[in-house]
Short mmCIF file of C-alpha atoms (C1' of nucleotides) in Angstrom, two decimals:
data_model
loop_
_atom_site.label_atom_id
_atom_site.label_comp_id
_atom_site.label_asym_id
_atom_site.label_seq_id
_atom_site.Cartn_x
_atom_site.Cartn_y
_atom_site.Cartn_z
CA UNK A 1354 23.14 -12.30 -8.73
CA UNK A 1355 25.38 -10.01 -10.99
CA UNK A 1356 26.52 -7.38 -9.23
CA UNK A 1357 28.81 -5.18 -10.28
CA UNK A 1358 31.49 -5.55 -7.21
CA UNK A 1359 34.31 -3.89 -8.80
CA UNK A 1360 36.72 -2.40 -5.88
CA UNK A 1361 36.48 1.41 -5.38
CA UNK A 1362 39.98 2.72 -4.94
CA UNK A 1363 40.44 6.05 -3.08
CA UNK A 1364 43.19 8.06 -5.30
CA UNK A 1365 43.24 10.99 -2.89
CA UNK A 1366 45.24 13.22 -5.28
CA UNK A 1367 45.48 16.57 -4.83
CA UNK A 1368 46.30 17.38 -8.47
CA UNK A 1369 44.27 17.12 -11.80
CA UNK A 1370 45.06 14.20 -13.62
CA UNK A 1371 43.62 11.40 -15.53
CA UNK A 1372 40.61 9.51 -13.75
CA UNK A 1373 39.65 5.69 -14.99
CA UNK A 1374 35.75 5.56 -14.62
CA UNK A 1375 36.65 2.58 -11.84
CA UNK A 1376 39.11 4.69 -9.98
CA UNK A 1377 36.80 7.42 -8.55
CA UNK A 1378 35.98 7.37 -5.04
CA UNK A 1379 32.76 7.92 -3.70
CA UNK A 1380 34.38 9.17 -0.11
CA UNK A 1381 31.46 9.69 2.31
CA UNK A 1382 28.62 8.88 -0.17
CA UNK A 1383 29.64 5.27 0.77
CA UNK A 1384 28.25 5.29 4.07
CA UNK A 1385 24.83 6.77 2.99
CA UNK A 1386 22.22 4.45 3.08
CA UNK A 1387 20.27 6.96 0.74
CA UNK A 1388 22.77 7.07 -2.07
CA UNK A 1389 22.50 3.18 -2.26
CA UNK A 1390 18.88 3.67 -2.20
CA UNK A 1391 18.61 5.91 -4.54
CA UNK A 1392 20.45 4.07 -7.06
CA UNK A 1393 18.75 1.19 -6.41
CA UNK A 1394 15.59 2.60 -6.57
CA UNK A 1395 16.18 3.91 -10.04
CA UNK A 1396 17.69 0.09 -11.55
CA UNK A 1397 14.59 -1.18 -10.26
CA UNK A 1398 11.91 1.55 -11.95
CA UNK A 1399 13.78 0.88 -15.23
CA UNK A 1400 13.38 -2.59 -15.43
CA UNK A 1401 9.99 -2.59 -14.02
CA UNK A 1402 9.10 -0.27 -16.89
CA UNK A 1403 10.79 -1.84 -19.51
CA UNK A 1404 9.58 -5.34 -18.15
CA UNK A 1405 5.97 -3.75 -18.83
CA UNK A 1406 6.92 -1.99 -22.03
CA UNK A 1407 4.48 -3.45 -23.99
CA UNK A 1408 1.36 -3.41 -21.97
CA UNK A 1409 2.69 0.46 -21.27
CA UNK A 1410 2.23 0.97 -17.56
CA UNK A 1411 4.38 2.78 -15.11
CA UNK A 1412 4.81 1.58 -11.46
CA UNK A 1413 2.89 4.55 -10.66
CA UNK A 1414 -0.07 3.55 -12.29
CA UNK A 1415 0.60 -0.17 -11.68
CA UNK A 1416 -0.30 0.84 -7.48
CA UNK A 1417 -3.64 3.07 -8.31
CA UNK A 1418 -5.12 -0.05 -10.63
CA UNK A 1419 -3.69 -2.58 -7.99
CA UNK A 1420 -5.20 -0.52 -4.73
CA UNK A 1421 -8.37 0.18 -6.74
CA UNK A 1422 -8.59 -3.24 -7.51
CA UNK A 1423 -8.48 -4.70 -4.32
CA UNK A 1424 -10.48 -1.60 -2.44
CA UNK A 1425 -13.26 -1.02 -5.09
CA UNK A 1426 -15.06 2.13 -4.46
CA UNK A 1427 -12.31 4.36 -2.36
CA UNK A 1428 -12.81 7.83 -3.23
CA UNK A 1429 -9.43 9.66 -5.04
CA UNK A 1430 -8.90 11.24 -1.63
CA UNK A 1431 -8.31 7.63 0.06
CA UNK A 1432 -6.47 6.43 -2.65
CA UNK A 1433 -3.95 9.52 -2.54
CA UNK A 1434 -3.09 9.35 1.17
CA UNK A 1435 -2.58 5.26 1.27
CA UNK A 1436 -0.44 5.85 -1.92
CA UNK A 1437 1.33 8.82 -0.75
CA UNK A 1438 0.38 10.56 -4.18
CA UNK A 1439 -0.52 14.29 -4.45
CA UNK A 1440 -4.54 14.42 -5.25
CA UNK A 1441 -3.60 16.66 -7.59
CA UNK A 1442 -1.50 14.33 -9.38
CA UNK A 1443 -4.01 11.60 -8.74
CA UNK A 1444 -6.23 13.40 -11.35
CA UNK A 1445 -4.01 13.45 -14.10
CA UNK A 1446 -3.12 9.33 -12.98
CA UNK A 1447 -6.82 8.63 -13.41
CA UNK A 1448 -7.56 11.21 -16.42
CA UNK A 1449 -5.28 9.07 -18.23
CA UNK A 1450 -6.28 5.41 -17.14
CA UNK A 1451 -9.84 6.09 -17.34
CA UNK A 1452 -9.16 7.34 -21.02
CA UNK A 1453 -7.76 3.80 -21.38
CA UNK A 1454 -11.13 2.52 -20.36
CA UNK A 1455 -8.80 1.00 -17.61
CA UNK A 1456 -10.91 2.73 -14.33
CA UNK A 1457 -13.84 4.52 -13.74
CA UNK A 1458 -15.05 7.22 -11.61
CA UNK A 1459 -18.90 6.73 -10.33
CA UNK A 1460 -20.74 9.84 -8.97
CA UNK A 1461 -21.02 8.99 -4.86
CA UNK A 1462 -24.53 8.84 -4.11
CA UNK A 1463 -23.48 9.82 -0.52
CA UNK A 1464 -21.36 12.05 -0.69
CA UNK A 1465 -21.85 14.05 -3.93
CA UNK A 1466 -18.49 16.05 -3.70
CA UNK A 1467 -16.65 12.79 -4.65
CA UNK A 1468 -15.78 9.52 -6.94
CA UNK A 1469 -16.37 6.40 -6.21
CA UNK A 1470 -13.28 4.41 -8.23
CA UNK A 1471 -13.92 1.09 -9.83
CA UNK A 1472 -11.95 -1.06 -12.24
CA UNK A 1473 -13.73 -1.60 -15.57
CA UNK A 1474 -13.96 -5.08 -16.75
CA UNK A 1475 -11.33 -4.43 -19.03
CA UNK A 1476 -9.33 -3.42 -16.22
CA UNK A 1477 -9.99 -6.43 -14.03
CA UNK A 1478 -8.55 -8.54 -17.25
CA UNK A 1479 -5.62 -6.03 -17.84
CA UNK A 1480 -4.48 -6.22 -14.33
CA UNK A 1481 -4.43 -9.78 -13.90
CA UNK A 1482 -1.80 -9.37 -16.92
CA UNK A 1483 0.05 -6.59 -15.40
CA UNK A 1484 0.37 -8.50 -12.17
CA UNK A 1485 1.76 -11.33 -14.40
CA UNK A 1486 4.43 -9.06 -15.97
CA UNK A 1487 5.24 -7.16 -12.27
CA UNK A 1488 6.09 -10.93 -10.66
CA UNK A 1489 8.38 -11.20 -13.61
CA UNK A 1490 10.24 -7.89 -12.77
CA UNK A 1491 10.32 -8.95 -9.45
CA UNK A 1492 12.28 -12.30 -10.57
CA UNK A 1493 14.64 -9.93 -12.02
CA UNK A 1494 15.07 -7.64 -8.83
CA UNK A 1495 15.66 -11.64 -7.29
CA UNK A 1496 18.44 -12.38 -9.65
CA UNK A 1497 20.26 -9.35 -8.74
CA UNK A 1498 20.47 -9.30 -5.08
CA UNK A 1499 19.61 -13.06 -4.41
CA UNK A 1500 16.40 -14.64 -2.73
CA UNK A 1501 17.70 -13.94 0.93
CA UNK A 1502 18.75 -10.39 0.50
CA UNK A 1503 15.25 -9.56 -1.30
CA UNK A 1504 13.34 -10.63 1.05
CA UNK A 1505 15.67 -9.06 3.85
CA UNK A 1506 15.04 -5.74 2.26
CA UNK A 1507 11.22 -6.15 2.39
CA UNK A 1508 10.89 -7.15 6.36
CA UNK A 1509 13.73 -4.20 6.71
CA UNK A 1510 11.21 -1.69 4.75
CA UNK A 1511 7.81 -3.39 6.02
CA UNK A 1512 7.18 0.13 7.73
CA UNK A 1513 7.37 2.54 5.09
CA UNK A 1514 4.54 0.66 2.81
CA UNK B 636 13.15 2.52 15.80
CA UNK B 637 9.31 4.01 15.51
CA UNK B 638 7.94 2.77 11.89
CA UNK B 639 4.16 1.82 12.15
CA UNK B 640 3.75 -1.04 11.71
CA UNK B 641 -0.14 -1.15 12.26
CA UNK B 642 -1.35 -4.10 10.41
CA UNK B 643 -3.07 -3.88 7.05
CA UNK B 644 -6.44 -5.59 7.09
CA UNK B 645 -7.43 -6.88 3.39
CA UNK B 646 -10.72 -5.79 3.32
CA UNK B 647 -11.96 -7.90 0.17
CA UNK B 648 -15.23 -6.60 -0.45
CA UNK B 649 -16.65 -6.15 -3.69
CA UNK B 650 -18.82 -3.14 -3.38
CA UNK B 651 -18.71 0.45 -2.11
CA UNK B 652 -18.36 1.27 1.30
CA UNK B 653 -16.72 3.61 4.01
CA UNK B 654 -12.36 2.81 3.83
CA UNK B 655 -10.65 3.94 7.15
CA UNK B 656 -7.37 5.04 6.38
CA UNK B 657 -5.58 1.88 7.98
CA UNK B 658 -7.81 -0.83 6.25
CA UNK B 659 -6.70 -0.02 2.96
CA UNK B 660 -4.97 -3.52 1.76
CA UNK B 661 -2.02 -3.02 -0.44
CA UNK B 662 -2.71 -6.50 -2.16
CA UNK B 663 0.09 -7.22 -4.54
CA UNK B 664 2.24 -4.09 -3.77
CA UNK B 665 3.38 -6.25 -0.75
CA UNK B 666 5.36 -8.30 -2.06
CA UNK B 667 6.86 -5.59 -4.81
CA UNK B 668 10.29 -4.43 -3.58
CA UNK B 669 10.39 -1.91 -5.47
CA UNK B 670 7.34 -0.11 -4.00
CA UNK B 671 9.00 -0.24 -0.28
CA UNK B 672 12.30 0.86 -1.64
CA UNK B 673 10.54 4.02 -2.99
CA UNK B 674 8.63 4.80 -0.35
CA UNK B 675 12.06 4.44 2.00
CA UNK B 676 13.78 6.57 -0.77
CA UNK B 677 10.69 9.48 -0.59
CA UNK B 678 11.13 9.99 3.35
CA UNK B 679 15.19 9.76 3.36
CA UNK B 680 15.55 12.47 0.73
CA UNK B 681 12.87 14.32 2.81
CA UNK B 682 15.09 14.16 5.41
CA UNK B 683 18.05 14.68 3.86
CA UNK B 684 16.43 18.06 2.43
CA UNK B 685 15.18 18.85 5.84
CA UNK B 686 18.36 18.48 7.85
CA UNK B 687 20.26 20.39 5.31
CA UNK B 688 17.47 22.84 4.48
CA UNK B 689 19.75 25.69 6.71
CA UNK B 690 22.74 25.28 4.08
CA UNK B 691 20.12 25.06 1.07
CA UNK B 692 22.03 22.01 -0.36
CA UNK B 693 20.07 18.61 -1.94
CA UNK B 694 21.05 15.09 -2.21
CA UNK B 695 22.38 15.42 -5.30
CA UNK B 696 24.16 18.33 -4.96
CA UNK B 697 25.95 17.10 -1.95
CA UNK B 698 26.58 13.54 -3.96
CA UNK B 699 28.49 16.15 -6.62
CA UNK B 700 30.39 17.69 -4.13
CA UNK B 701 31.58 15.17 -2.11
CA UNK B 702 32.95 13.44 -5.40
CA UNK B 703 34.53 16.28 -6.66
CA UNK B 704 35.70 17.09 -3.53
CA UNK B 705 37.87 13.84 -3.12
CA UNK B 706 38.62 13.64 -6.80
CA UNK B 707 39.88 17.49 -7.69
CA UNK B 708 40.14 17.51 -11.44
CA UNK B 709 37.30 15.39 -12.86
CA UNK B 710 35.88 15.94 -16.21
CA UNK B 711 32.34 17.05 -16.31
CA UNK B 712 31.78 14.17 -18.41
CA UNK B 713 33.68 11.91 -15.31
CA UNK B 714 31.15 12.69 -12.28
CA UNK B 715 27.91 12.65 -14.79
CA UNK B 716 28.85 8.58 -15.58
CA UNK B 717 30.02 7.78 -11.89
CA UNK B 718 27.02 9.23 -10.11
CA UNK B 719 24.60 8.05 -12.96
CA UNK B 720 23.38 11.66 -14.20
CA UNK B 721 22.59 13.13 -17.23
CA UNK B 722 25.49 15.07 -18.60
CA UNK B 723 22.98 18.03 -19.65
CA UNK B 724 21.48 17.80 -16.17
CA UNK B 725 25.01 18.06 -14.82
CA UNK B 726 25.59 21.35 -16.35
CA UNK B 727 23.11 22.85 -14.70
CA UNK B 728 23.85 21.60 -11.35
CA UNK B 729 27.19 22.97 -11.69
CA UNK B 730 26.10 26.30 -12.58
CA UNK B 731 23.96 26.70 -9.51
CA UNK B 732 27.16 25.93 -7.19
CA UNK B 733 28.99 27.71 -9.53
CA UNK B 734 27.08 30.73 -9.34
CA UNK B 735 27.41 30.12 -5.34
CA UNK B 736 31.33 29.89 -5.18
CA UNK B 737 31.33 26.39 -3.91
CA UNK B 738 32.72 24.94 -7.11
CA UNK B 739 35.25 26.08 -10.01
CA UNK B 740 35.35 24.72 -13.95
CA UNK B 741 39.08 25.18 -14.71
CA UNK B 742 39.54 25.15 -18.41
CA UNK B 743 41.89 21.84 -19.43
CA UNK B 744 45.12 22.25 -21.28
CA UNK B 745 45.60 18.82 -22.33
CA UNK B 746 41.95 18.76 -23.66
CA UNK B 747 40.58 21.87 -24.59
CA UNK B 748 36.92 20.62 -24.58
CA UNK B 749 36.62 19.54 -21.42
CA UNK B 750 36.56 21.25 -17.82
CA UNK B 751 38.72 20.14 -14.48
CA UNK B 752 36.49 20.50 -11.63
CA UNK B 753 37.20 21.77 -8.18
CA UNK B 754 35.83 23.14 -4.93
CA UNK B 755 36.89 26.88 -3.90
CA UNK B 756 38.50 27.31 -1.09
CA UNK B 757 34.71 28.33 0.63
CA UNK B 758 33.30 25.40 -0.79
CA UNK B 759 35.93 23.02 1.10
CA UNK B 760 35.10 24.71 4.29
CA UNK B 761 31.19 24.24 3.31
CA UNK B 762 31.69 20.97 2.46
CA UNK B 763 32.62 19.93 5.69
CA UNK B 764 29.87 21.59 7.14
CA UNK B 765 27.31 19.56 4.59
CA UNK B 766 29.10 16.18 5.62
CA UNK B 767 28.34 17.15 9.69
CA UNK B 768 24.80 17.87 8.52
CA UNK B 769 24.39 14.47 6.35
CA UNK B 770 26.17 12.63 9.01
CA UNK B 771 23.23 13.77 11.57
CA UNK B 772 20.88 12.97 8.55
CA UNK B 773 22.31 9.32 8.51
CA UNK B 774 21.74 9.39 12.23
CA UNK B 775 17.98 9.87 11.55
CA UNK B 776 17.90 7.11 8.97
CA UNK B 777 19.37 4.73 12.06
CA UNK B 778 16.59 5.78 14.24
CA UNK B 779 14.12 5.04 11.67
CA UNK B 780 15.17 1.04 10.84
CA UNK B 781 17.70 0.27 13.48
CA UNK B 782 21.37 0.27 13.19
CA UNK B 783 22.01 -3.60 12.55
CA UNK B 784 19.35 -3.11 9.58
CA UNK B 785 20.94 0.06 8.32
CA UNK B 786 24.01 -1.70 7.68
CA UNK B 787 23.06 -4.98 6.33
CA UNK B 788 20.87 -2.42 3.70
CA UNK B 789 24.08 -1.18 2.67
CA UNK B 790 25.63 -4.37 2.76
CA UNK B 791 22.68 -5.33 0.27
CA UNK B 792 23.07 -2.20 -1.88
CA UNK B 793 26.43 -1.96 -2.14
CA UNK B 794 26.55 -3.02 -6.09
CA UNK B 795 24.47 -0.27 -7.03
CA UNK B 796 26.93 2.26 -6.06
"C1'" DT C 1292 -15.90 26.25 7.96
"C1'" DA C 1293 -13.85 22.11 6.11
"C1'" DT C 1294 -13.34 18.67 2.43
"C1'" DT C 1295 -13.32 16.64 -2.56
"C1'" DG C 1296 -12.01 17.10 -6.87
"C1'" DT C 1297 -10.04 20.19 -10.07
"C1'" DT C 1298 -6.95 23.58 -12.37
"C1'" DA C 1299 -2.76 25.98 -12.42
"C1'" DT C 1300 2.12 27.08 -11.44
"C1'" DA C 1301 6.94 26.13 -10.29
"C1'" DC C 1302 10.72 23.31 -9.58
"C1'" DT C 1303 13.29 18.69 -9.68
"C1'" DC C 1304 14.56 14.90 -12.32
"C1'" DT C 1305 14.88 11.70 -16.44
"C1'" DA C 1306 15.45 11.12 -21.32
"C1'" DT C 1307 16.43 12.86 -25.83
"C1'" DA C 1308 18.13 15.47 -29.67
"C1'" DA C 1309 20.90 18.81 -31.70
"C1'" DC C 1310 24.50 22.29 -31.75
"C1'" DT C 1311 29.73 24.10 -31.00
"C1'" DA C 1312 34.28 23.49 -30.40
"C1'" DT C 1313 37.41 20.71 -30.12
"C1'" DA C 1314 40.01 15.92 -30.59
"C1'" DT D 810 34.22 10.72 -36.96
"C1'" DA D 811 33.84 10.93 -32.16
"C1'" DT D 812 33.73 13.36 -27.69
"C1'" DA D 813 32.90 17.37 -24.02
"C1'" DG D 814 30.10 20.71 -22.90
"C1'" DT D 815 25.95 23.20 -23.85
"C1'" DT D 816 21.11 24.34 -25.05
"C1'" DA D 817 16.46 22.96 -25.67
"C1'" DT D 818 12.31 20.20 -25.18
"C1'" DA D 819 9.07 16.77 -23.24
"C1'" DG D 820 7.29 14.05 -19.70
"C1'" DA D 821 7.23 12.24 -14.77
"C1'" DG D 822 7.02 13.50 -10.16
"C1'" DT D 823 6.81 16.80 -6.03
"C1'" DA D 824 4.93 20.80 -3.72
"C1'" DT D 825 1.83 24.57 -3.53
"C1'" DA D 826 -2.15 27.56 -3.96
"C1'" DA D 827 -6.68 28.64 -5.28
"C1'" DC D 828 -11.36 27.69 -6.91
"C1'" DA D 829 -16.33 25.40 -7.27
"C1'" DA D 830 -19.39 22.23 -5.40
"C1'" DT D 831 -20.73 20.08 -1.46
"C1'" DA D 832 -20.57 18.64 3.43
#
DNA sequence: TATTGTTATACTCTATAACTATA
DNA sequence: TATAGTTATAGAGTATAACAATA
């Protein structure tokens, strides 16, 4: 657990003057829970993507293969709302994966306006990898703010998944 | 305190069928704290925007604000590395609340490259309008996961500010 | 009429690189 | 040489609208 914990200090000049990068107060930003979150949000993404450089997935990508793996034959539109991705972005997520011969969309038989979406076999294999890599990054996200607070955060968040 | 918490059923079956919205199983994105914390982050800044939408101001335009705001005479260069943006993104920011009179670039005399940064006299008054408005925002955020959780979350999160 | 997948557009945000004027 | 501010570009992500095929 290396956090950063360095003190804040309020200056509360009214004057321009010389600012150390340590010195500058956040004021009420402190007692948002969604600047926190934010910030958060965005040390996690970069390590999970840098954690998964080499196999080059995003964490985007890492929840369509994941959902599709473990719900095989959801159409785009069920895999959109659980994800809380645009359809219209979906399409460009699965243009590019199924380019990657990671998915593939089957023609429903009963209902012909959509996709039936499958991991290819090359898929299953890659995501067993990826999931590999992902519990790494999560050992990371551990290491930072400690086993307890971890999995604090996920019972605190258990509603928004 | 209203988050669903319907339970996800894993489904686990290997070939095409009918998905009700609800029986959609998540599988390893469970136990990924990154995908809760983004999902959290998504509806907070949706609420943030929505609260605020009557004063047309966004998370991180208030985040600017309320820094320079408490610390007249930073550097452009200053709030870009405390709040963890892009100096080019930066410059556009400030020329949106520029262009709306709730900030001022003051050139420096010491340093003749840089800018000192302050509100107008209209953007103090706004300001404290914005922070009324985010502190109903932060009310909503209570509602959501409960005050004791709320602050142990920023308890948590209180490194990556 | 409504829905699925698709295409297109616009805006926010992240990540770079390069330029200018200073230091 | 290095830094502050600026301009530009590319890609992710969000939010819409509209269209064709199908229900």
């Amino acid at each position: 657990m290396d956090i950063a914990t360095s003190p804040r200090k309020r200056t509360g000049n009214g004057a321009a003057r010389h600012h150390d990068a340590d010195e500058i107060g956040l004021d009420a930003l402190v007692g948002h829970a969604g600047y926190a979150v934010r910030r958060f949000q965005i040390w996690i993404f970069q390590d999970f993507i840098k954690t998964l450089a080499d196999v080059d997935i995003r964490p985007t990508q890492y929840s369509v293969m994941t959902v599709i793996g473990a719900n095989p034959g959801l159409s785009q539109m069920a895999v959109a709302k659980r994800l809380g991705i645009e359809r219209a972005r979906l399409v460009h997520l699965l243009d590019s994966l199924e380019s990657r011969r990671l998915v593939k969309r089957i023609k429903s038989k009963t209902d012909r306006r959509s996709h039936a979406l499958h991991l290819t076999a090359q898929g299953e294999t890659a995501l067993a990898k990826f999931k590999r890599l992902a519990a790494e990054h999560e050992r990371h996200v551990e290491e930072k703010i400690g086993k307890e607070n971890r999995e604090h955060l996920l019972r605190i968040l258990a509603g928004f998944t």
